[in-house]
Coordinates of N, CA and C in Angstrom, one line a residue:
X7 N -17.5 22.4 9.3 CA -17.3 22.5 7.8 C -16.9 23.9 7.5
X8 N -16.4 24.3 6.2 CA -16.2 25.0 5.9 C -14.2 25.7 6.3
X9 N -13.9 26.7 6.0 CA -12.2 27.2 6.3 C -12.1 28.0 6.8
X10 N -10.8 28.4 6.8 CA -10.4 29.2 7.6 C -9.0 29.4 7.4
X11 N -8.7 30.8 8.2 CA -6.8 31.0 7.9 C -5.7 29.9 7.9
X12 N -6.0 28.9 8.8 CA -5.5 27.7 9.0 C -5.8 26.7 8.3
X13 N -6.9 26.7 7.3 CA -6.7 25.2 6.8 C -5.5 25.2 5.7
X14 N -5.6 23.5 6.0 CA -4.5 23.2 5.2 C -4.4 22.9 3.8
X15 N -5.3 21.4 3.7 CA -5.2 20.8 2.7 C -7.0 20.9 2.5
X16 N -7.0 21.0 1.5 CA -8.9 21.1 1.1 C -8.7 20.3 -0.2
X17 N -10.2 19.5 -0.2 CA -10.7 18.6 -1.6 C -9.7 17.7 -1.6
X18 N -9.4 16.6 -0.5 CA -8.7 16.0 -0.7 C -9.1 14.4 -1.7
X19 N -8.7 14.2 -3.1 CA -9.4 13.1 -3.7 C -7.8 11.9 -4.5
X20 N -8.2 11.0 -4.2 CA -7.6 9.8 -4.0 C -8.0 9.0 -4.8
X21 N -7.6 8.6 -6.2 CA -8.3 7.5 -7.2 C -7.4 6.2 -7.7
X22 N -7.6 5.4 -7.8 CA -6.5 4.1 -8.5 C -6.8 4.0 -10.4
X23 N -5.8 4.6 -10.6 CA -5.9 4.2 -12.5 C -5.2 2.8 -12.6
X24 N -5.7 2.1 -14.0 CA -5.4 0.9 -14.5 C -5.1 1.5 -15.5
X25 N -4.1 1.4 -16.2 CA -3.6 1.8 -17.9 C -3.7 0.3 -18.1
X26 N -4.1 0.0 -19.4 CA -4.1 -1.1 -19.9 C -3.0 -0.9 -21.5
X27 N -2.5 -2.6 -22.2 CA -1.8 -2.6 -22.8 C -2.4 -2.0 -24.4
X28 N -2.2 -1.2 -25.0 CA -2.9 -1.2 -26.6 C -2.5 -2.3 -26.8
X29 N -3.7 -2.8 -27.8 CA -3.9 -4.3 -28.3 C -4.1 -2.9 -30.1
X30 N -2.5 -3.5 -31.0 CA -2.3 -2.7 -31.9 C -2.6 -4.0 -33.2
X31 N -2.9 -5.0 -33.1 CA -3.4 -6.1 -34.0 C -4.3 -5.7 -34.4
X32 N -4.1 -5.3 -35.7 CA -5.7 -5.3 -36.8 C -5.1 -5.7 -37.7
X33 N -5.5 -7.4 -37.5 CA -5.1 -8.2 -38.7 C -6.5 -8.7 -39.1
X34 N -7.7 -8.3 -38.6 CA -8.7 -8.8 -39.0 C -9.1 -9.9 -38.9
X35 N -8.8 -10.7 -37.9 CA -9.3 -11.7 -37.0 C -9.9 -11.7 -36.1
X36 N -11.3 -11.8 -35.8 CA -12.3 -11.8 -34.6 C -12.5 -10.1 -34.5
X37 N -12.1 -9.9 -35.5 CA -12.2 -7.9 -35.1 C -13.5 -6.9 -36.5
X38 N -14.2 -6.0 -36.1 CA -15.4 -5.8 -37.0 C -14.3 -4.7 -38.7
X39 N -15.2 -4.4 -38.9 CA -14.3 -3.7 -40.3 C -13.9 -2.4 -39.8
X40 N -14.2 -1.9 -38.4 CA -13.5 -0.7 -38.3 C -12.3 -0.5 -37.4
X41 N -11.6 0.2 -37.9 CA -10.1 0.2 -36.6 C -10.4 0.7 -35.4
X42 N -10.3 0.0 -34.4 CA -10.4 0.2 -33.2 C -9.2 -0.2 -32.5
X43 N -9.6 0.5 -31.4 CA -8.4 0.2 -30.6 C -8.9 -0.5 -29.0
X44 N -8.3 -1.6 -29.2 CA -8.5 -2.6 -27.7 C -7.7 -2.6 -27.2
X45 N -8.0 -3.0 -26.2 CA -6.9 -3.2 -24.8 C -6.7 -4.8 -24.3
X46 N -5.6 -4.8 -23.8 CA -5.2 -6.6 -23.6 C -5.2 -6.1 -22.2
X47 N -5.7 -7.1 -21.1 CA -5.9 -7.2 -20.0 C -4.6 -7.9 -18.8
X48 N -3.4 -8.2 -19.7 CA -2.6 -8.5 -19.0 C -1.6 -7.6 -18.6
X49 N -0.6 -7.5 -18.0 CA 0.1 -6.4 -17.6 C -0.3 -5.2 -17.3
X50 N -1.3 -4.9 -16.6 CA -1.9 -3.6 -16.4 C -0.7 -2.8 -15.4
X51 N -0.7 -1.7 -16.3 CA 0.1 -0.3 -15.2 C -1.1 0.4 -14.1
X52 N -0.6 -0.3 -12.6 CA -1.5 0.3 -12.1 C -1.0 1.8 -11.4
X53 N -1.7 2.7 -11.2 CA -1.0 3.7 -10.2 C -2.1 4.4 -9.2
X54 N -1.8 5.3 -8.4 CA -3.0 6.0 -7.4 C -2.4 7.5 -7.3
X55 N -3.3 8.4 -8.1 CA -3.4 10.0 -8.3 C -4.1 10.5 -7.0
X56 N -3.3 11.3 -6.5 CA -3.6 12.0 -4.9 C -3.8 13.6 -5.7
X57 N -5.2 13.9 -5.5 CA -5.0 15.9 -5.7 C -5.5 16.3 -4.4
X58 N -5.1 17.7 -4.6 CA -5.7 18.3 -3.3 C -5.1 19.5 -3.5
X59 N -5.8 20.7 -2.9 CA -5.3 22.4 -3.1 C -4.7 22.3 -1.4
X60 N -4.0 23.0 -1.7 CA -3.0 24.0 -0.9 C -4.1 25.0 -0.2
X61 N -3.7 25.3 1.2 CA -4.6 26.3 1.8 C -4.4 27.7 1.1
X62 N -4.8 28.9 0.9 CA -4.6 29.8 0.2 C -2.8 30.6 0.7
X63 N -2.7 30.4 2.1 CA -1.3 30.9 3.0 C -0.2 30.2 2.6
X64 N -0.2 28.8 2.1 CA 0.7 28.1 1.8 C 1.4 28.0 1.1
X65 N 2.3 27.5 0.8 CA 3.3 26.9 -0.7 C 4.9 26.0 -0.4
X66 N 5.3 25.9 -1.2 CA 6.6 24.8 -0.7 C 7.6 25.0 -0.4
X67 N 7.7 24.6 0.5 CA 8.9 24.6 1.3 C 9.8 24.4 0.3
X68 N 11.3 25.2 0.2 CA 12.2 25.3 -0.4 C 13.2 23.7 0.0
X69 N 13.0 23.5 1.4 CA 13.9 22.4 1.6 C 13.1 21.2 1.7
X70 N 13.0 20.3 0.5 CA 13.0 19.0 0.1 C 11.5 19.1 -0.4
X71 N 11.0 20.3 -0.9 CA 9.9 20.1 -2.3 C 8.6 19.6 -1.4
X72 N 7.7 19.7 -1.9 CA 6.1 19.7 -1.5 C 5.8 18.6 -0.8
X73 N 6.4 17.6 -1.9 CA 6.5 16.1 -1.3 C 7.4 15.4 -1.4
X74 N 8.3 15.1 -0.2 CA 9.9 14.4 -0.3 C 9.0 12.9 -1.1
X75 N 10.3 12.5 -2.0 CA 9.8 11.0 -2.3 C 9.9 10.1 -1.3
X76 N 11.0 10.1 -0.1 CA 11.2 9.7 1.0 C 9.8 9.4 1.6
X77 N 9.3 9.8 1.5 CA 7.8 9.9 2.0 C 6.9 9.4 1.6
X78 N 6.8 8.9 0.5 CA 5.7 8.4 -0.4 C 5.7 6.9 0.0
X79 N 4.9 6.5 0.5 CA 4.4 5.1 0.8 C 3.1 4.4 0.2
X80 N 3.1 3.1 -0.1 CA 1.7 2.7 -0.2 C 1.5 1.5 -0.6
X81 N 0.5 0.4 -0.1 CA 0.3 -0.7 0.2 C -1.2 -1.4 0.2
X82 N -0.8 -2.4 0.5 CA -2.7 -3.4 0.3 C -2.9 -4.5 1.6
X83 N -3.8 -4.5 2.0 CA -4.2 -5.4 2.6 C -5.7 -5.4 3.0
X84 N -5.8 -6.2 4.0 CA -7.3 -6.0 4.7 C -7.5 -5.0 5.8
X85 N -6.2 -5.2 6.7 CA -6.3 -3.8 7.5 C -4.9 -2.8 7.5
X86 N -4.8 -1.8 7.7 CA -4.0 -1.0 7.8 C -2.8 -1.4 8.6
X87 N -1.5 -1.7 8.2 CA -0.2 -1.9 8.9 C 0.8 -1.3 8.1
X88 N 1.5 -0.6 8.6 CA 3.2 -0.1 8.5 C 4.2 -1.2 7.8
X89 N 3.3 -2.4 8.0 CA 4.7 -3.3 7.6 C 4.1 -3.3 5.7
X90 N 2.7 -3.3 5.4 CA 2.3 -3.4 4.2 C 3.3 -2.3 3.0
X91 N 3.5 -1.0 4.1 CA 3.5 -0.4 3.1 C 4.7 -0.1 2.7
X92 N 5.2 0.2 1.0 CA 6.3 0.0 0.5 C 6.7 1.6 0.0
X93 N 8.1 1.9 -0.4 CA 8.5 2.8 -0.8 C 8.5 3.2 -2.1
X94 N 7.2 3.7 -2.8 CA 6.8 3.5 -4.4 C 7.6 4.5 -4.7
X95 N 8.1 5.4 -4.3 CA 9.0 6.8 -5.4 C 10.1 6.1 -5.3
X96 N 11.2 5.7 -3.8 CA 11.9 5.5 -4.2 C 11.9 3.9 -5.2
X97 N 11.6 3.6 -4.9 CA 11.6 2.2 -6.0 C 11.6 2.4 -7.4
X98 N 10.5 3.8 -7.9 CA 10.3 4.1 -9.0 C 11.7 5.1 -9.5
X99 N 12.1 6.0 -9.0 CA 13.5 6.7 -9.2 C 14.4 6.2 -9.3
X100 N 14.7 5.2 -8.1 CA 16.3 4.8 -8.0 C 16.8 3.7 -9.1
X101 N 18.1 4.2 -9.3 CA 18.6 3.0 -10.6 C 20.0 2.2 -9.9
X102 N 19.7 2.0 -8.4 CA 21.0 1.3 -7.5 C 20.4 -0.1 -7.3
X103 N 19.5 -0.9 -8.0 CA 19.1 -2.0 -7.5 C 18.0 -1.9 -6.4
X104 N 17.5 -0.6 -6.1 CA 16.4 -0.8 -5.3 C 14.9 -0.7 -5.9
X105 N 14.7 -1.8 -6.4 CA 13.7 -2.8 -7.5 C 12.4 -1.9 -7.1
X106 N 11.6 -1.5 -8.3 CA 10.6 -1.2 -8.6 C 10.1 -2.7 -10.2
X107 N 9.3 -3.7 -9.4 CA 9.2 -4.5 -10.1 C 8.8 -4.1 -11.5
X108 N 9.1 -5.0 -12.5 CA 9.0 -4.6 -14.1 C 8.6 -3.2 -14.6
X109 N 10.2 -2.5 -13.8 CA 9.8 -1.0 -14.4 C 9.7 -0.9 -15.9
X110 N 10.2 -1.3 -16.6 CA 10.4 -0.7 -18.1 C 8.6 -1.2 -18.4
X111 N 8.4 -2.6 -18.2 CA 6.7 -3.0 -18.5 C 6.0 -1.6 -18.3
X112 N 6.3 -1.2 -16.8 CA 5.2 -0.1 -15.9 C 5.2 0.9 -17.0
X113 N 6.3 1.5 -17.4 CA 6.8 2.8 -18.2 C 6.3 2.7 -19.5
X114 N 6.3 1.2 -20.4 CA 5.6 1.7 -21.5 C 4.5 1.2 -21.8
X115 N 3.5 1.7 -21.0 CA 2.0 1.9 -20.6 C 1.7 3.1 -20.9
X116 N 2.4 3.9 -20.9 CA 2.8 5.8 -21.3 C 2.8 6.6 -22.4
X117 N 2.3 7.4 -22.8 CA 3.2 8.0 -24.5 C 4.0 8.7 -24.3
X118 N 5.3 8.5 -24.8 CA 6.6 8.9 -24.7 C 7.1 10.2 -24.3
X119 N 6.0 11.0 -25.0 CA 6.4 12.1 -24.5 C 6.2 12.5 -23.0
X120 N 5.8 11.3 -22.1 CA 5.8 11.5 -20.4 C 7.0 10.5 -19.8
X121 N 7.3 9.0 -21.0 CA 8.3 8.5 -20.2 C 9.5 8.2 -21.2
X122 N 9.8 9.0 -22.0 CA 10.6 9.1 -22.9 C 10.8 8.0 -24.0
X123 N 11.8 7.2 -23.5 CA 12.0 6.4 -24.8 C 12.2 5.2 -24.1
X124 N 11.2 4.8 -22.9 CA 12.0 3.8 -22.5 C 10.7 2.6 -22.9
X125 N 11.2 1.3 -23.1 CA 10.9 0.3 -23.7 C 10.7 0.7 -24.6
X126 N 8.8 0.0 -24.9 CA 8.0 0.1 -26.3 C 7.2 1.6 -25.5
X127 N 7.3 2.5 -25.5 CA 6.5 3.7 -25.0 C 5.8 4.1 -26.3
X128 N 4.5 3.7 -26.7 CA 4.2 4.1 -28.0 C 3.0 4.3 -27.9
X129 N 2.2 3.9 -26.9 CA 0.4 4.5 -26.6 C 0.1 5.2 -26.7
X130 N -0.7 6.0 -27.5 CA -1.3 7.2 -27.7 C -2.4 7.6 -27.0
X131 N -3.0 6.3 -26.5 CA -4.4 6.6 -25.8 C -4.4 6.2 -24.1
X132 N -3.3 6.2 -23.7 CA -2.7 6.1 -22.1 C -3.1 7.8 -21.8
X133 N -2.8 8.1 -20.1 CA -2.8 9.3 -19.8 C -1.8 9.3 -19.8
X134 N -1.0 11.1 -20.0 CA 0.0 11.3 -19.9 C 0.4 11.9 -18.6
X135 N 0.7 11.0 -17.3 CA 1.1 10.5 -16.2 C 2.1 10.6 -15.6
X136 N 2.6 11.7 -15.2 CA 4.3 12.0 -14.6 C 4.2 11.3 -13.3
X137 N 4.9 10.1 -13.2 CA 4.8 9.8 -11.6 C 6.0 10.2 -11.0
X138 N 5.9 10.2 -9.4 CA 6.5 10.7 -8.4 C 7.2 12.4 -9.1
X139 N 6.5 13.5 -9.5 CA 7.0 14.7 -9.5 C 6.2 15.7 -8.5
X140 N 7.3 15.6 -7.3 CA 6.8 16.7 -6.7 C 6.6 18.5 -7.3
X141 N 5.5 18.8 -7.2 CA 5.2 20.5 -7.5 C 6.4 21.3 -6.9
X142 N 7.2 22.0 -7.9 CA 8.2 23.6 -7.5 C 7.4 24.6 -7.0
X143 N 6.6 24.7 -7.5 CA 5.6 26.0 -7.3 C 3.8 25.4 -7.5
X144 N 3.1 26.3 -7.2 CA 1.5 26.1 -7.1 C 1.2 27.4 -7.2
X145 N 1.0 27.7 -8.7 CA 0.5 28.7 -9.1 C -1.0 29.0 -8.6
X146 N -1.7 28.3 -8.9 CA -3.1 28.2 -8.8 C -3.6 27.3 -7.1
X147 N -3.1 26.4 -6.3 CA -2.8 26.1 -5.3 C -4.0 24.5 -5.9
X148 N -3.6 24.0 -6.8 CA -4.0 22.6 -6.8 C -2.8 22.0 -7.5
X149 N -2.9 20.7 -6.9 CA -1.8 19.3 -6.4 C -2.3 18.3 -7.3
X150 N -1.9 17.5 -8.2 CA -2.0 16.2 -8.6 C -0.6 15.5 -8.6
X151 N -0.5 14.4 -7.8 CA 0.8 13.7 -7.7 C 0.2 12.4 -7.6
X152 N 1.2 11.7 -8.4 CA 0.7 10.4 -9.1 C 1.8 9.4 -8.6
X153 N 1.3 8.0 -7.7 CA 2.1 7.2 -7.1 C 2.0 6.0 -8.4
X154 N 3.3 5.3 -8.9 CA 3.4 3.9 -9.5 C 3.3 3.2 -8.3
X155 N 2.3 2.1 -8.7 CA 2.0 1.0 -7.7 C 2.6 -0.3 -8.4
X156 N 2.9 -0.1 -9.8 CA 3.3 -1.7 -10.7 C 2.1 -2.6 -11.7
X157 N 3.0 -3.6 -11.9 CA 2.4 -3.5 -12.7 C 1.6 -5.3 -12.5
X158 N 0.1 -5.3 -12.9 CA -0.7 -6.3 -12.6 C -0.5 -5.5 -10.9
X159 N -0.4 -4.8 -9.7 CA -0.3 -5.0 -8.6 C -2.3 -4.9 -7.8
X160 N -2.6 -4.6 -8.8 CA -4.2 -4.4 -8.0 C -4.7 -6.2 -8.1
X161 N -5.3 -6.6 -7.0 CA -6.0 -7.9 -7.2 C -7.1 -8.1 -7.8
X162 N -7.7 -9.2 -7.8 CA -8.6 -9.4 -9.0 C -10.0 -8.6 -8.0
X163 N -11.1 -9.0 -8.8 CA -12.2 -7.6 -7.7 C -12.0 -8.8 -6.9
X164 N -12.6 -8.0 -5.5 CA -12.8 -9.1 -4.4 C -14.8 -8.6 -3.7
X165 N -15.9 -9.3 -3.9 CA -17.0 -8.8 -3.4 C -17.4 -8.4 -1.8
X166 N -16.1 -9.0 -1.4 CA -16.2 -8.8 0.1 C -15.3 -7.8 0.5
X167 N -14.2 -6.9 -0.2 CA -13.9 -6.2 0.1 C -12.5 -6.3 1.1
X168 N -12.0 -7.5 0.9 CA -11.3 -8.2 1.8 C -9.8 -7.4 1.5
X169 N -9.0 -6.7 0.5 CA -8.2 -6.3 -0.2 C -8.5 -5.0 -0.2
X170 N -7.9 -3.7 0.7 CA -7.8 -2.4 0.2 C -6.7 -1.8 -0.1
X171 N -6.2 -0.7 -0.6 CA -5.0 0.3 -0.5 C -5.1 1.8 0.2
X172 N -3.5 1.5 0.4 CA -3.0 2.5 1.4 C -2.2 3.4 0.9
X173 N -2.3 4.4 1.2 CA -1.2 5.3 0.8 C -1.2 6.2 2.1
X174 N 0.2 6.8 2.4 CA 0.6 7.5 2.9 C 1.8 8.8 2.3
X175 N 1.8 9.7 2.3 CA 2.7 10.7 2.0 C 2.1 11.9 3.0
X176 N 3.9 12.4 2.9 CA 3.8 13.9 3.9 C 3.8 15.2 3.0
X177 N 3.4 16.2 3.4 CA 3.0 17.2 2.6 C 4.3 18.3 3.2
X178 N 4.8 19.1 2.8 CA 6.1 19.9 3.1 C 6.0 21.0 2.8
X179 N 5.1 22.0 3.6 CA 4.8 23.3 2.7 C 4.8 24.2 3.8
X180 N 4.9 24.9 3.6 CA 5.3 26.5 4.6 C 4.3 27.4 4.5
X181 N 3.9 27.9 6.0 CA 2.8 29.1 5.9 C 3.5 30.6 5.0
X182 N 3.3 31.0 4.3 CA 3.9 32.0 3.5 C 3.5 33.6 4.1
X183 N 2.6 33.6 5.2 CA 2.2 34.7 6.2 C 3.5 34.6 6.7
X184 N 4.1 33.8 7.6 CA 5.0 33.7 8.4 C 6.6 33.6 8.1
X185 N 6.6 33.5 6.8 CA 7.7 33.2 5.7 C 8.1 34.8 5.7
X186 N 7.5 36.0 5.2 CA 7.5 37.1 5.2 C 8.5 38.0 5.8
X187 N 8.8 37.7 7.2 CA 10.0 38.1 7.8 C 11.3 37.8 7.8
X188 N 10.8 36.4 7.3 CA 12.4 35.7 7.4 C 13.7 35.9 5.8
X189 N 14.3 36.3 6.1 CA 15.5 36.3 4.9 C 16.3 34.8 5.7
X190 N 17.2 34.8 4.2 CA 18.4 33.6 4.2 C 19.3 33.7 4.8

């Protein structure tokens, strides 16, 4: 336990968010006299936020950013296989037909000001959630990068545990001790 000149990645934490739909109906049906705000349980935007600090020597690699999207993988099943796992950045980035299922649904789960103006983006009580942006810099040397998984993609609970997820991404960062000598 504990570090050293060489570590790499420290506090590494791994969570799954559900954004749910605002339920913006207050017509006063089935609802009490005060304005609240509910959530509809269908179409959930699911996603999975990776943080983690940078070793203190470290930072990013100039060629292809902290985390290539190339690299971002992530998947479900009962056990761990290669074939599960799908290419969530590029799916989520690309606009050539390589399908990120019901992107626009996924995106306006958001407030606008994270996914601009696409669909209905009008939730004010969503996180504001930049997915697949790899870090330029690490000021302070902590990481949050947020993978789109889709949308409804998490299964219902299962008690036996039979259904988990996977992610995989590579990390792209340069010892900055060693950087020191080198010019372009």
């Amino acid at each position: 336990h504990g570090t050293n000149d060489y570590t790499f990645l420290q506090y590494v934490n791994v969570r799954l968010v559900a954004v749910y739909q605002q339920d913006k109906d207050f017509s006063g049906v089935e609802e009490s006299d005060e304005r609240t705000v509910r959530t509809n349980s269908s179409n959930v935007a699911h996603y999975v936020q990776v943080a983690f600090t940078l070793g203190a020597k470290y930072g990013v690699n100039d060629n292809g950013g902290l985390i290539p999207l190339t690299a971002v993988r992530a998947g479900k099943g009962t056990f761990f296989s290669e074939d599960l796992l799908d290419h969530k950045c590029l799916e989520y980035t690309r606009s050539d037909g390589y399908s990120f299922a019901r992107l626009s649904t996924f995106k306006s789960r958001f407030p606008p000001s994270v996914m601009g103006a696409a669909g209905d983006a009008t939730q004010t009580c969503a996180p504001e959630a930049s997915m697949c942006q790899s870090p330029s810099s690490i000021p302070d040397s902590f990481i949050s990068f947020n993978i789109p998984l889709g949308v409804d993609w998490l299964p219902e609970v299962d008690p036996a545990l039979a259904s988990n997820v996977f992610v995989h991404l590579v990390i792209n960062a340069i010892d900055e001790t060693a950087r020191g000598g080198m010019t372009a």
